[in-house]
């Protein structure tokens, strides 16, 4: 394998290993990856289509779902083509600029997703505590402004990461123990001082953890309110309206937090655990929005089933 150029970043290339020890099974490993990729694209485009075309879905809750779908699509397109190229066609090499761009977009859409879940938790809190003022507090213009503000904040948070990687020297260490580029994985193969990367990466992680803590606090307040105002018989029905959002938060938070904690505080753990958690960290949340939205959100499920049943009845005539 050719050594890396120490001074000219333009000719630097990394080599993605994928899953070491299972190189002969990479084709079979590509099946779940490609299946999740396809289902994520299909499900999120379906959600965006129905929210855009159905006037009854033009309300803040569904606008937030569309933001979640856009972030899922961005995450899918950020990592899946390179990962599938690795597993299906054995394309291990990746140019440094492409690698840095990939890690930027993966981290960007991940923190955007966390921010959208935070706003959705606030949306649920407002709907529970101020139902009569809900339409005046969360208007369409407010939702758009919130989306622009969150996106801008997250871009400013993640933008330094690729530049921090570019300033490092990589010597002959060009093997990445993943199937895609992550900031934590790339900075570990550098042979120069990467303490700035470690500190800034930890700050970015803590920012997302802060979002998740606010989400947890919001749902605790919602749970407290439900238990306080509803009778025991009515409580399951009242909580059912929030189940989809709680499931979405759990499906997103558990893999993300586990992967982040492993990278930051469990350096002695087997590399295979890091690799598997990195893959779970991206694969599991990708199916979160399509499954949770279509199964638990009554309006979207009704629209999807209505379209499906009408097409089926026409085909049988």
Short mmCIF file of C-alpha atoms in Angstrom, two decimals:
data_model
loop_
_atom_site.label_atom_id
_atom_site.label_comp_id
_atom_site.label_asym_id
_atom_site.label_seq_id
_atom_site.Cartn_x
_atom_site.Cartn_y
_atom_site.Cartn_z
CA UNK A 1 0.00 0.00 0.00
CA UNK A 2 1.45 3.37 -1.00
CA UNK A 3 2.60 5.63 1.84
CA UNK A 4 0.86 8.91 2.40
CA UNK A 5 2.38 12.21 1.44
CA UNK A 6 3.25 14.08 4.65
CA UNK A 7 3.02 17.58 3.25
CA UNK A 8 0.62 17.68 0.31
CA UNK A 9 -2.93 17.11 1.48
CA UNK A 10 -4.22 17.11 -2.10
CA UNK A 11 -2.77 13.65 -2.86
CA UNK A 12 -3.67 12.10 0.49
CA UNK A 13 -5.81 8.97 0.35
CA UNK A 14 -7.33 6.82 3.05
CA UNK A 15 -8.28 3.15 2.83
CA UNK A 16 -11.51 1.95 4.40
CA UNK A 17 -11.21 -1.56 5.82
CA UNK A 18 -14.92 -2.18 6.30
CA UNK A 19 -15.30 -5.01 8.80
CA UNK A 20 -11.89 -6.67 9.35
CA UNK A 21 -11.90 -10.44 9.36
CA UNK A 22 -15.11 -10.56 7.30
CA UNK A 23 -13.71 -9.36 3.97
CA UNK A 24 -15.01 -12.47 2.18
CA UNK A 25 -18.50 -11.78 3.50
CA UNK A 26 -18.64 -8.12 2.46
CA UNK A 27 -21.09 -8.90 -0.35
CA UNK A 28 -23.55 -10.48 2.09
CA UNK A 29 -23.02 -7.64 4.56
CA UNK A 30 -24.00 -5.22 1.78
CA UNK A 31 -27.54 -6.72 1.69
CA UNK A 32 -28.75 -5.19 5.00
CA UNK A 33 -26.92 -1.95 4.18
CA UNK A 34 -28.55 -1.64 0.75
CA UNK A 35 -31.95 -2.70 2.14
CA UNK A 36 -31.86 -0.03 4.84
CA UNK A 37 -30.64 2.53 2.29
CA UNK A 38 -33.48 1.74 -0.11
CA UNK A 39 -36.17 1.65 2.59
CA UNK A 40 -34.91 4.91 4.07
CA UNK A 41 -35.05 6.67 0.69
CA UNK A 42 -38.48 5.22 -0.13
CA UNK A 43 -39.99 5.93 3.28
CA UNK A 44 -38.68 9.47 3.66
CA UNK A 45 -39.56 10.51 0.11
CA UNK A 46 -43.06 9.10 0.74
CA UNK A 47 -43.41 11.18 3.91
CA UNK A 48 -42.23 14.33 2.13
CA UNK A 49 -44.59 13.67 -0.80
CA UNK A 50 -47.69 13.31 1.38
CA UNK A 51 -46.82 16.27 3.61
CA UNK A 52 -46.31 18.47 0.55
CA UNK A 53 -49.38 17.35 -1.41
CA UNK A 54 -51.94 16.94 1.38
CA UNK A 55 -53.27 20.28 2.75
CA UNK A 56 -54.49 18.55 5.93
CA UNK A 57 -50.86 17.80 6.82
CA UNK A 58 -49.74 21.42 6.54
CA UNK A 59 -49.24 21.98 10.25
CA UNK A 60 -46.16 22.38 12.50
CA UNK A 61 -46.02 18.76 13.71
CA UNK A 62 -45.79 17.44 10.16
CA UNK A 63 -43.37 20.16 9.11
CA UNK A 64 -41.05 18.90 11.82
CA UNK A 65 -41.49 15.36 10.46
CA UNK A 66 -40.48 16.65 7.03
CA UNK A 67 -37.33 18.20 8.57
CA UNK A 68 -36.57 14.82 10.11
CA UNK A 69 -37.03 13.16 6.72
CA UNK A 70 -34.70 15.64 5.03
CA UNK A 71 -31.99 15.02 7.64
CA UNK A 72 -32.45 11.24 7.22
CA UNK A 73 -32.12 11.57 3.45
CA UNK A 74 -28.99 13.68 3.88
CA UNK A 75 -27.51 11.10 6.23
CA UNK A 76 -28.34 8.26 3.82
CA UNK A 77 -26.78 10.01 0.85
CA UNK A 78 -23.73 10.96 2.90
CA UNK A 79 -22.54 7.50 3.80
CA UNK A 80 -24.40 4.83 1.79
CA UNK A 81 -22.83 5.25 -1.70
CA UNK A 82 -19.28 4.96 -0.37
CA UNK A 83 -20.15 2.14 2.02
CA UNK A 84 -21.97 0.15 -0.67
CA UNK A 85 -19.06 0.75 -3.05
CA UNK A 86 -16.78 -0.77 -0.43
CA UNK A 87 -18.94 -3.83 0.31
CA UNK A 88 -20.23 -4.51 -3.22
CA UNK A 89 -17.27 -3.57 -5.43
CA UNK A 90 -14.30 -3.60 -3.07
CA UNK A 91 -13.55 0.11 -3.51
CA UNK A 92 -11.42 0.74 -0.42
CA UNK A 93 -9.62 3.93 -1.40
CA UNK A 94 -11.13 7.33 -0.67
CA UNK A 95 -9.56 10.72 -1.38
CA UNK A 96 -8.90 12.86 1.69
CA UNK A 97 -11.14 15.68 0.49
CA UNK A 98 -13.99 13.22 -0.06
CA UNK A 99 -13.37 11.65 3.34
CA UNK A 100 -13.40 15.00 5.14
CA UNK A 101 -16.55 16.06 3.28
CA UNK A 102 -18.26 12.79 4.18
CA UNK A 103 -17.50 13.09 7.88
CA UNK A 104 -18.73 16.70 7.80
CA UNK A 105 -22.11 15.77 6.33
CA UNK A 106 -22.54 12.68 8.53
CA UNK A 107 -21.93 14.70 11.70
CA UNK A 108 -23.97 17.64 10.39
CA UNK A 109 -27.12 15.67 9.63
CA UNK A 110 -26.75 13.76 12.92
CA UNK A 111 -26.76 16.95 15.01
CA UNK A 112 -29.56 18.40 12.86
CA UNK A 113 -31.63 15.31 13.64
CA UNK A 114 -30.99 15.75 17.36
CA UNK A 115 -32.04 19.42 17.11
CA UNK A 116 -35.24 18.55 15.22
CA UNK A 117 -36.14 15.97 17.87
CA UNK A 118 -35.59 18.66 20.50
CA UNK A 119 -37.97 21.05 18.72
CA UNK A 120 -40.51 18.24 18.30
CA UNK A 121 -40.35 17.62 22.05
CA UNK A 122 -41.00 21.34 22.62
CA UNK A 123 -43.88 21.11 20.14
CA UNK A 124 -45.43 18.29 22.16
CA UNK A 125 -44.91 20.24 25.39
CA UNK A 126 -46.65 23.35 24.00
CA UNK A 127 -49.53 21.26 22.62
CA UNK A 128 -49.99 19.68 26.05
CA UNK A 129 -49.65 22.78 28.26
CA UNK A 130 -51.07 25.49 25.97
CA UNK A 131 -53.54 23.79 23.59
CA UNK A 132 -55.58 26.96 23.03
CA UNK A 133 -52.52 29.08 22.21
CA UNK A 134 -50.73 26.35 20.21
CA UNK A 135 -51.64 27.74 16.77
CA UNK A 136 -50.39 31.21 17.71
CA UNK A 137 -47.14 30.05 19.35
CA UNK A 138 -46.07 27.67 16.57
CA UNK A 139 -47.05 29.19 13.23
CA UNK A 140 -45.72 28.12 9.82
CA UNK A 141 -43.37 31.10 9.71
CA UNK A 142 -42.06 30.23 13.18
CA UNK A 143 -41.37 26.67 12.04
CA UNK A 144 -39.43 27.92 8.99
CA UNK A 145 -37.42 30.36 11.12
CA UNK A 146 -36.68 27.61 13.62
CA UNK A 147 -35.48 25.28 10.86
CA UNK A 148 -33.18 27.94 9.39
CA UNK A 149 -31.82 28.85 12.83
CA UNK A 150 -31.11 25.24 13.81
CA UNK A 151 -29.45 24.47 10.48
CA UNK A 152 -27.24 27.56 10.73
CA UNK A 153 -26.27 26.75 14.32
CA UNK A 154 -25.35 23.17 13.46
CA UNK A 155 -23.36 24.16 10.36
CA UNK A 156 -21.31 26.55 12.50
CA UNK A 157 -20.81 23.78 15.08
CA UNK A 158 -19.65 21.10 12.63
CA UNK A 159 -17.85 23.24 10.01
CA UNK A 160 -14.49 23.35 11.90
CA UNK A 161 -14.22 19.53 11.98
CA UNK A 162 -12.92 18.91 8.42
CA UNK A 163 -10.48 21.82 8.71
CA UNK A 164 -9.18 20.44 12.00
CA UNK A 165 -8.58 17.09 10.27
CA UNK A 166 -6.89 18.77 7.31
CA UNK A 167 -4.29 20.45 9.54
CA UNK A 168 -3.08 17.08 10.89
CA UNK A 169 -0.16 15.05 9.52
CA UNK A 170 -0.96 11.42 8.71
CA UNK A 171 2.47 9.96 7.82
CA UNK A 172 1.95 6.33 6.77
CA UNK A 173 -1.18 5.69 8.83
CA UNK A 174 -3.89 5.61 6.17
CA UNK A 175 -6.05 2.65 7.26
CA UNK A 176 -9.47 3.53 8.68
CA UNK A 177 -11.17 0.80 10.71
CA UNK A 178 -14.65 1.71 9.45
CA UNK A 179 -16.77 1.52 6.33
CA UNK A 180 -17.05 5.32 6.15
CA UNK A 181 -15.23 8.40 7.47
CA UNK A 182 -15.88 9.72 10.98
CA UNK A 183 -14.00 12.50 12.71
CA UNK A 184 -13.05 10.24 15.62
CA UNK A 185 -11.72 7.50 13.35
CA UNK A 186 -9.71 9.79 11.07
CA UNK A 187 -8.04 11.82 13.81
CA UNK A 188 -6.84 8.63 15.55
CA UNK A 189 -4.63 7.66 12.59
CA UNK A 190 -2.81 11.02 12.60
CA UNK A 191 0.83 11.03 13.75
CA UNK A 192 0.76 14.70 14.81
CA UNK A 193 -0.77 16.27 17.91
CA UNK A 194 -4.57 15.90 17.70
CA UNK A 195 -5.52 17.32 21.10
CA UNK A 196 -7.40 20.23 19.51
CA UNK A 197 -9.48 17.72 17.52
CA UNK A 198 -10.19 15.70 20.66
CA UNK A 199 -11.30 18.75 22.68
CA UNK A 200 -13.45 20.23 19.91
CA UNK A 201 -14.97 16.83 19.10
CA UNK A 202 -15.85 16.44 22.78
CA UNK A 203 -17.46 19.92 22.80
CA UNK A 204 -19.55 19.04 19.73
CA UNK A 205 -20.60 15.77 21.39
CA UNK A 206 -21.57 17.59 24.58
CA UNK A 207 -23.68 20.02 22.54
CA UNK A 208 -25.71 17.11 21.14
CA UNK A 209 -25.91 15.50 24.59
CA UNK A 210 -27.30 18.80 25.90
CA UNK A 211 -30.02 18.65 23.22
CA UNK A 212 -30.86 15.11 24.31
CA UNK A 213 -31.03 16.17 27.97
CA UNK A 214 -33.50 18.91 27.07
CA UNK A 215 -35.53 16.34 25.13
CA UNK A 216 -35.59 14.06 28.18
CA UNK A 217 -36.63 16.95 30.42
CA UNK A 218 -39.45 17.92 28.02
CA UNK A 219 -40.92 14.43 28.01
CA UNK A 220 -40.59 14.17 31.78
CA UNK A 221 -42.67 17.34 32.05
CA UNK A 222 -45.19 15.93 29.56
CA UNK A 223 -45.39 12.69 31.53
CA UNK A 224 -45.86 14.61 34.77
CA UNK A 225 -48.66 16.65 33.20
CA UNK A 226 -50.44 13.58 31.80
CA UNK A 227 -50.27 11.74 35.13
CA UNK A 228 -51.52 14.83 36.92
CA UNK A 229 -54.56 15.73 34.79
CA UNK A 230 -55.79 12.38 33.46
CA UNK A 231 -57.55 9.55 35.26
CA UNK A 232 -55.82 6.15 35.34
CA UNK A 233 -58.15 4.92 32.59
CA UNK A 234 -57.44 7.94 30.38
CA UNK A 235 -53.66 8.01 30.90
CA UNK A 236 -52.75 5.30 28.32
CA UNK A 237 -54.85 7.11 25.69
CA UNK A 238 -53.23 10.45 26.52
CA UNK A 239 -49.72 8.97 26.43
CA UNK A 240 -50.39 7.20 23.13
CA UNK A 241 -50.24 10.53 21.30
CA UNK A 242 -46.60 10.92 22.41
CA UNK A 243 -45.45 7.31 21.95
CA UNK A 244 -44.23 7.84 18.37
CA UNK A 245 -42.02 10.74 19.38
CA UNK A 246 -40.66 8.91 22.42
CA UNK A 247 -39.85 5.88 20.22
CA UNK A 248 -38.12 8.16 17.70
CA UNK A 249 -36.01 9.72 20.43
CA UNK A 250 -35.00 6.34 21.89
CA UNK A 251 -34.16 4.82 18.49
CA UNK A 252 -31.97 7.82 17.70
CA UNK A 253 -30.42 8.46 21.12
CA UNK A 254 -29.34 4.99 22.20
CA UNK A 255 -27.06 4.19 19.19
CA UNK A 256 -25.70 7.76 18.96
CA UNK A 257 -24.88 8.05 22.66
CA UNK A 258 -23.41 4.54 22.78
CA UNK A 259 -21.13 5.22 19.80
CA UNK A 260 -20.08 8.63 21.18
CA UNK A 261 -19.31 7.25 24.63
CA UNK A 262 -17.28 4.39 23.17
CA UNK A 263 -15.14 6.76 21.12
CA UNK A 264 -14.59 9.27 23.91
CA UNK A 265 -14.26 7.15 27.04
CA UNK A 266 -13.66 3.50 26.06
CA UNK A 267 -10.39 3.48 24.18
CA UNK A 268 -9.52 0.01 25.50
CA UNK A 269 -12.58 -1.64 23.96
CA UNK A 270 -12.06 -4.06 21.06
CA UNK A 271 -11.92 -2.31 17.64
CA UNK A 272 -14.64 -4.66 16.41
CA UNK A 273 -17.05 -3.19 19.00
CA UNK A 274 -16.25 0.31 17.73
CA UNK A 275 -16.85 -0.76 14.13
CA UNK A 276 -20.16 -2.50 14.84
CA UNK A 277 -21.43 0.41 16.94
CA UNK A 278 -20.46 2.88 14.20
CA UNK A 279 -22.53 0.89 11.70
CA UNK A 280 -25.48 0.57 14.09
CA UNK A 281 -25.19 4.30 14.84
CA UNK A 282 -26.07 5.04 11.20
CA UNK A 283 -28.23 2.09 10.13
CA UNK A 284 -30.77 2.01 12.96
CA UNK A 285 -31.80 5.71 13.03
CA UNK A 286 -32.23 5.76 9.23
CA UNK A 287 -35.38 3.64 9.52
CA UNK A 288 -36.66 5.57 12.54
CA UNK A 289 -38.68 8.26 10.81
CA UNK A 290 -40.36 6.15 8.08
CA UNK A 291 -41.40 3.38 10.48
CA UNK A 292 -42.43 5.54 13.43
CA UNK A 293 -44.16 8.18 11.30
CA UNK A 294 -46.09 5.73 9.14
CA UNK A 295 -47.01 3.33 11.95
CA UNK A 296 -47.77 5.73 14.81
CA UNK A 297 -48.77 8.99 13.08
CA UNK A 298 -52.46 8.53 12.30
CA UNK A 299 -52.77 11.12 9.52
CA UNK A 300 -49.79 9.90 7.49
CA UNK A 301 -50.68 6.23 7.96
CA UNK A 302 -54.25 6.96 6.81
CA UNK A 303 -53.03 8.78 3.70
CA UNK A 304 -50.53 6.07 2.77
CA UNK A 305 -53.06 3.25 3.27
CA UNK A 306 -55.69 5.22 1.36
CA UNK A 307 -53.40 5.64 -1.65
CA UNK A 308 -52.32 2.00 -1.50
CA UNK A 309 -55.87 0.66 -1.23
CA UNK A 310 -57.17 2.88 -4.04
CA UNK A 311 -54.41 1.74 -6.40
CA UNK A 312 -55.03 -1.90 -5.44
CA UNK A 313 -58.77 -1.60 -6.11
CA UNK A 314 -58.11 0.01 -9.50
CA UNK A 315 -55.71 -2.76 -10.48
CA UNK A 316 -58.32 -5.41 -9.61
CA UNK A 317 -61.01 -3.84 -11.79
#
